[in-house]
């Protein structure tokens, strides 16, 4: 028996309502980063800006295939809106970077690893990789917001955190419902593999973005522990 998809109407409403909600940010062109702040955060922001952007074709393809077996049309609609929301994050960061003369990155090896795993197979793996990055993003943007006095950057971080929190909630709900349909032993191995992916990614982010993380008031232990808490909360 094929289980039903969870109720997606509420999520469709959320994504529709939030669509193009850029007005939360007041673009103050006078407010630029100090030289010291810029040196600390620019490469890190550039990497996140690159990571936030995706055409999302592969995700839509996987989603179409997955939702076909449920004869569902809402999931694809939500996925398109979700991709738009991620592209908006990238766009906002790009605009901020341009305002502050921060160079746009075209390539980053950690970003390529994430994209490669996401493209390997199916909808479930794509969502698993996405949520891994989004959970870490929650604490990263918190650190970035505390690492600066720049009001515009703080507002941007706040908006992205708010939306990523919704994404984490939405995707964990989907993943939990997918995993529930598997045997106990598969559920166990999937959980262990996901936690391994999460911890490896977290280690990479800690090394790569340590300047922002430390400036944002975290140390290695508190950044690690906060992230593990976020992961455990998402899947409890
Ligand atoms: Fe995002
Ligand atoms: Fe997201």
Short mmCIF file of C-alpha atoms and ligand atoms in Angstrom, two decimals:
data_model
loop_
_atom_site.label_atom_id
_atom_site.label_comp_id
_atom_site.label_asym_id
_atom_site.label_seq_id
_atom_site.Cartn_x
_atom_site.Cartn_y
_atom_site.Cartn_z
CA UNK A 1 0.00 0.00 0.00
CA UNK A 2 1.29 3.43 -0.91
CA UNK A 3 1.14 5.81 2.00
CA UNK A 4 -0.31 9.26 1.49
CA UNK A 5 1.79 12.39 1.34
CA UNK A 6 1.50 14.59 4.42
CA UNK A 7 -0.95 17.49 4.20
CA UNK A 8 0.79 20.09 2.04
CA UNK A 9 -1.93 22.74 1.78
CA UNK A 10 -0.64 24.76 4.69
CA UNK A 11 2.85 24.76 3.18
CA UNK A 12 1.52 25.82 -0.19
CA UNK A 13 -0.19 28.76 1.55
CA UNK A 14 3.00 29.69 3.38
CA UNK A 15 5.17 29.67 0.25
CA UNK A 16 2.55 31.56 -1.77
CA UNK A 17 2.20 34.21 0.90
CA UNK A 18 5.93 34.58 1.33
CA UNK A 19 6.60 34.65 -2.43
CA UNK A 20 8.74 37.66 -3.36
CA UNK A 21 8.55 39.02 0.16
CA UNK A 22 11.54 41.31 -0.28
CA UNK A 23 9.97 44.32 1.39
CA UNK A 24 11.17 43.19 4.81
CA UNK A 25 14.58 44.57 3.95
CA UNK A 26 15.17 48.30 3.87
CA UNK A 27 18.05 48.93 1.51
CA UNK A 28 20.14 51.64 3.10
CA UNK A 29 22.84 52.51 0.60
CA UNK A 30 24.77 54.64 3.09
CA UNK A 31 25.28 51.76 5.46
CA UNK A 32 28.43 49.98 4.30
CA UNK A 33 30.71 47.53 6.06
CA UNK A 34 33.77 48.82 7.89
CA UNK A 35 37.08 47.78 6.33
CA UNK A 36 37.78 45.42 9.19
CA UNK A 37 34.34 43.76 8.95
CA UNK A 38 34.66 43.47 5.21
CA UNK A 39 38.01 41.68 5.49
CA UNK A 40 36.54 39.21 7.92
CA UNK A 41 33.22 38.38 6.26
CA UNK A 42 33.54 38.94 2.52
CA UNK A 43 34.86 35.56 1.35
CA UNK A 44 32.51 33.74 3.69
CA UNK A 45 29.45 35.65 2.44
CA UNK A 46 30.57 35.02 -1.15
CA UNK A 47 30.62 31.27 -0.51
CA UNK A 48 27.13 31.30 1.01
CA UNK A 49 25.84 33.49 -1.85
CA UNK A 50 27.07 30.86 -4.30
CA UNK A 51 25.61 28.02 -2.24
CA UNK A 52 22.18 29.67 -2.05
CA UNK A 53 21.82 29.80 -5.83
CA UNK A 54 20.46 26.93 -7.88
CA UNK A 55 18.40 26.70 -11.05
CA UNK A 56 16.69 23.80 -9.32
CA UNK A 57 16.07 21.80 -12.50
CA UNK A 58 17.30 18.54 -11.02
CA UNK A 59 15.20 19.06 -7.88
CA UNK A 60 12.07 19.72 -9.93
CA UNK A 61 12.79 16.62 -12.03
CA UNK A 62 13.21 14.45 -8.92
CA UNK A 63 10.13 16.00 -7.34
CA UNK A 64 8.00 15.33 -10.43
CA UNK A 65 9.02 11.68 -10.44
CA UNK A 66 8.41 11.34 -6.71
CA UNK A 67 5.01 13.04 -6.64
CA UNK A 68 3.75 11.09 -9.67
CA UNK A 69 3.26 7.96 -7.60
CA UNK A 70 1.00 9.94 -5.25
CA UNK A 71 -0.79 11.67 -8.13
CA UNK A 72 0.04 14.89 -6.37
CA UNK A 73 0.40 18.33 -7.93
CA UNK A 74 1.02 20.51 -4.87
CA UNK A 75 4.53 19.24 -4.12
CA UNK A 76 5.87 20.44 -7.47
CA UNK A 77 4.24 23.82 -6.99
CA UNK A 78 5.75 24.15 -3.50
CA UNK A 79 9.15 23.04 -4.80
CA UNK A 80 9.12 25.76 -7.48
CA UNK A 81 8.23 28.39 -4.86
CA UNK A 82 10.92 27.01 -2.55
CA UNK A 83 13.55 27.29 -5.31
CA UNK A 84 12.47 30.90 -5.91
CA UNK A 85 12.89 31.64 -2.20
CA UNK A 86 16.43 30.22 -2.26
CA UNK A 87 17.24 32.21 -5.38
CA UNK A 88 16.00 35.33 -3.59
CA UNK A 89 18.46 34.64 -0.74
CA UNK A 90 21.24 34.47 -3.27
CA UNK A 91 19.99 37.64 -4.97
CA UNK A 92 19.80 39.60 -1.71
CA UNK A 93 23.33 38.55 -0.73
CA UNK A 94 24.57 39.45 -4.22
CA UNK A 95 23.03 42.91 -3.97
CA UNK A 96 24.64 43.41 -0.57
CA UNK A 97 27.99 42.23 -1.92
CA UNK A 98 27.80 44.62 -4.85
CA UNK A 99 27.00 47.48 -2.48
CA UNK A 100 30.12 46.64 -0.51
CA UNK A 101 32.41 45.85 -3.44
CA UNK A 102 32.71 42.19 -2.52
CA UNK A 103 33.66 39.97 -5.44
CA UNK A 104 31.16 37.32 -6.56
CA UNK A 105 32.47 33.73 -6.44
CA UNK A 106 31.95 31.53 -9.48
CA UNK A 107 33.36 28.32 -8.03
CA UNK A 108 33.87 26.73 -4.64
CA UNK A 109 34.89 23.11 -4.08
CA UNK A 110 32.67 22.58 -0.99
CA UNK A 111 29.69 23.92 -2.96
CA UNK A 112 30.54 21.50 -5.76
CA UNK A 113 30.55 18.53 -3.37
CA UNK A 114 27.03 19.44 -2.16
CA UNK A 115 25.77 19.89 -5.72
CA UNK A 116 27.34 16.59 -6.77
CA UNK A 117 25.68 14.57 -3.97
CA UNK A 118 22.34 16.29 -4.65
CA UNK A 119 22.47 15.31 -8.30
CA UNK A 120 23.26 11.64 -7.59
CA UNK A 121 19.77 10.31 -7.19
CA UNK A 122 16.19 10.98 -6.22
CA UNK A 123 14.12 13.47 -4.34
CA UNK A 124 14.79 12.10 -0.86
CA UNK A 125 18.58 12.41 -1.17
CA UNK A 126 18.24 15.94 -2.57
CA UNK A 127 16.08 17.02 0.35
CA UNK A 128 18.48 15.32 2.78
CA UNK A 129 21.43 17.29 1.43
CA UNK A 130 19.43 20.52 1.32
CA UNK A 131 18.27 20.29 4.91
CA UNK A 132 21.82 19.49 6.02
CA UNK A 133 23.06 22.80 4.61
CA UNK A 134 20.01 24.71 5.87
CA UNK A 135 20.33 23.52 9.45
CA UNK A 136 23.96 24.68 9.51
CA UNK A 137 22.92 27.95 7.82
CA UNK A 138 20.65 28.76 10.80
CA UNK A 139 23.61 29.10 13.16
CA UNK A 140 25.97 30.47 10.52
CA UNK A 141 23.67 33.44 9.76
CA UNK A 142 23.24 34.01 13.49
CA UNK A 143 27.04 34.25 13.79
CA UNK A 144 27.25 36.50 10.72
CA UNK A 145 24.62 38.81 12.15
CA UNK A 146 26.54 39.12 15.42
CA UNK A 147 29.84 39.55 13.60
CA UNK A 148 28.79 42.91 12.16
CA UNK A 149 27.39 46.26 13.26
CA UNK A 150 25.95 46.77 9.79
CA UNK A 151 22.16 47.09 10.12
CA UNK A 152 21.49 46.01 6.54
CA UNK A 153 23.51 42.80 6.90
CA UNK A 154 21.80 42.09 10.22
CA UNK A 155 18.37 42.49 8.55
CA UNK A 156 19.41 40.20 5.70
CA UNK A 157 20.58 37.53 8.16
CA UNK A 158 17.34 37.80 10.11
CA UNK A 159 15.19 37.38 7.01
CA UNK A 160 17.22 34.40 5.75
CA UNK A 161 17.16 32.72 9.20
CA UNK A 162 13.37 33.17 9.37
CA UNK A 163 12.90 31.53 5.98
CA UNK A 164 15.49 28.80 6.51
CA UNK A 165 13.73 27.87 9.73
CA UNK A 166 10.54 27.32 7.72
CA UNK A 167 12.48 25.31 5.13
CA UNK A 168 13.98 23.10 7.83
CA UNK A 169 10.53 22.53 9.33
CA UNK A 170 9.00 21.75 5.94
CA UNK A 171 11.78 19.44 4.77
CA UNK A 172 12.07 17.58 8.07
CA UNK A 173 8.32 16.94 7.91
CA UNK A 174 8.74 15.51 4.40
CA UNK A 175 11.77 13.41 5.32
CA UNK A 176 10.12 12.05 8.46
CA UNK A 177 7.11 10.98 6.44
CA UNK A 178 9.34 9.33 3.78
CA UNK A 179 11.41 7.53 6.39
CA UNK A 180 8.36 6.29 8.27
CA UNK A 181 7.49 4.17 5.25
CA UNK A 182 10.77 2.23 5.49
CA UNK A 183 11.76 -0.69 7.69
CA UNK A 184 13.24 0.01 11.12
CA UNK A 185 16.68 -1.13 10.05
CA UNK A 186 16.66 1.14 6.96
CA UNK A 187 15.50 4.03 9.12
CA UNK A 188 18.43 3.41 11.45
CA UNK A 189 21.02 3.31 8.66
CA UNK A 190 19.55 6.40 6.98
CA UNK A 191 19.69 8.28 10.28
CA UNK A 192 23.33 7.28 10.88
CA UNK A 193 24.35 8.19 7.30
CA UNK A 194 22.56 11.53 7.55
CA UNK A 195 24.20 12.36 10.87
CA UNK A 196 27.58 11.47 9.36
CA UNK A 197 26.92 13.78 6.39
CA UNK A 198 25.79 16.50 8.80
CA UNK A 199 28.86 16.24 11.05
CA UNK A 200 31.26 16.17 8.09
CA UNK A 201 29.59 19.24 6.56
CA UNK A 202 29.61 21.00 9.92
CA UNK A 203 33.34 20.35 10.27
CA UNK A 204 33.96 21.83 6.80
CA UNK A 205 31.90 24.93 7.62
CA UNK A 206 33.70 25.35 10.94
CA UNK A 207 37.10 25.28 9.24
CA UNK A 208 36.11 27.34 6.22
CA UNK A 209 34.08 30.04 8.01
CA UNK A 210 35.91 30.13 11.36
CA UNK A 211 36.62 33.87 11.18
CA UNK A 212 32.92 34.77 10.99
CA UNK A 213 31.95 32.10 13.53
CA UNK A 214 34.47 33.31 16.13
CA UNK A 215 33.72 36.99 15.46
CA UNK A 216 30.03 36.13 15.88
CA UNK A 217 30.67 35.09 19.48
CA UNK A 218 30.81 31.32 19.03
CA UNK A 219 33.71 29.02 19.80
CA UNK A 220 34.28 25.61 18.22
CA UNK A 221 32.35 23.85 20.96
CA UNK A 222 29.34 26.19 21.12
CA UNK A 223 28.98 26.30 17.31
CA UNK A 224 29.17 22.51 17.14
CA UNK A 225 26.75 21.99 20.05
CA UNK A 226 24.19 24.51 18.75
CA UNK A 227 24.20 22.78 15.36
CA UNK A 228 23.81 19.32 16.83
CA UNK A 229 20.85 20.63 18.88
CA UNK A 230 19.27 22.08 15.73
CA UNK A 231 19.73 18.75 13.93
CA UNK A 232 18.29 16.74 16.81
CA UNK A 233 15.33 19.15 17.12
CA UNK A 234 14.55 18.85 13.43
CA UNK A 235 14.39 15.06 13.58
CA UNK A 236 13.02 14.37 17.05
FE1 LIG B 1 18.54 29.83 1.60
FE1 LIG B 2 16.46 27.15 2.48
#
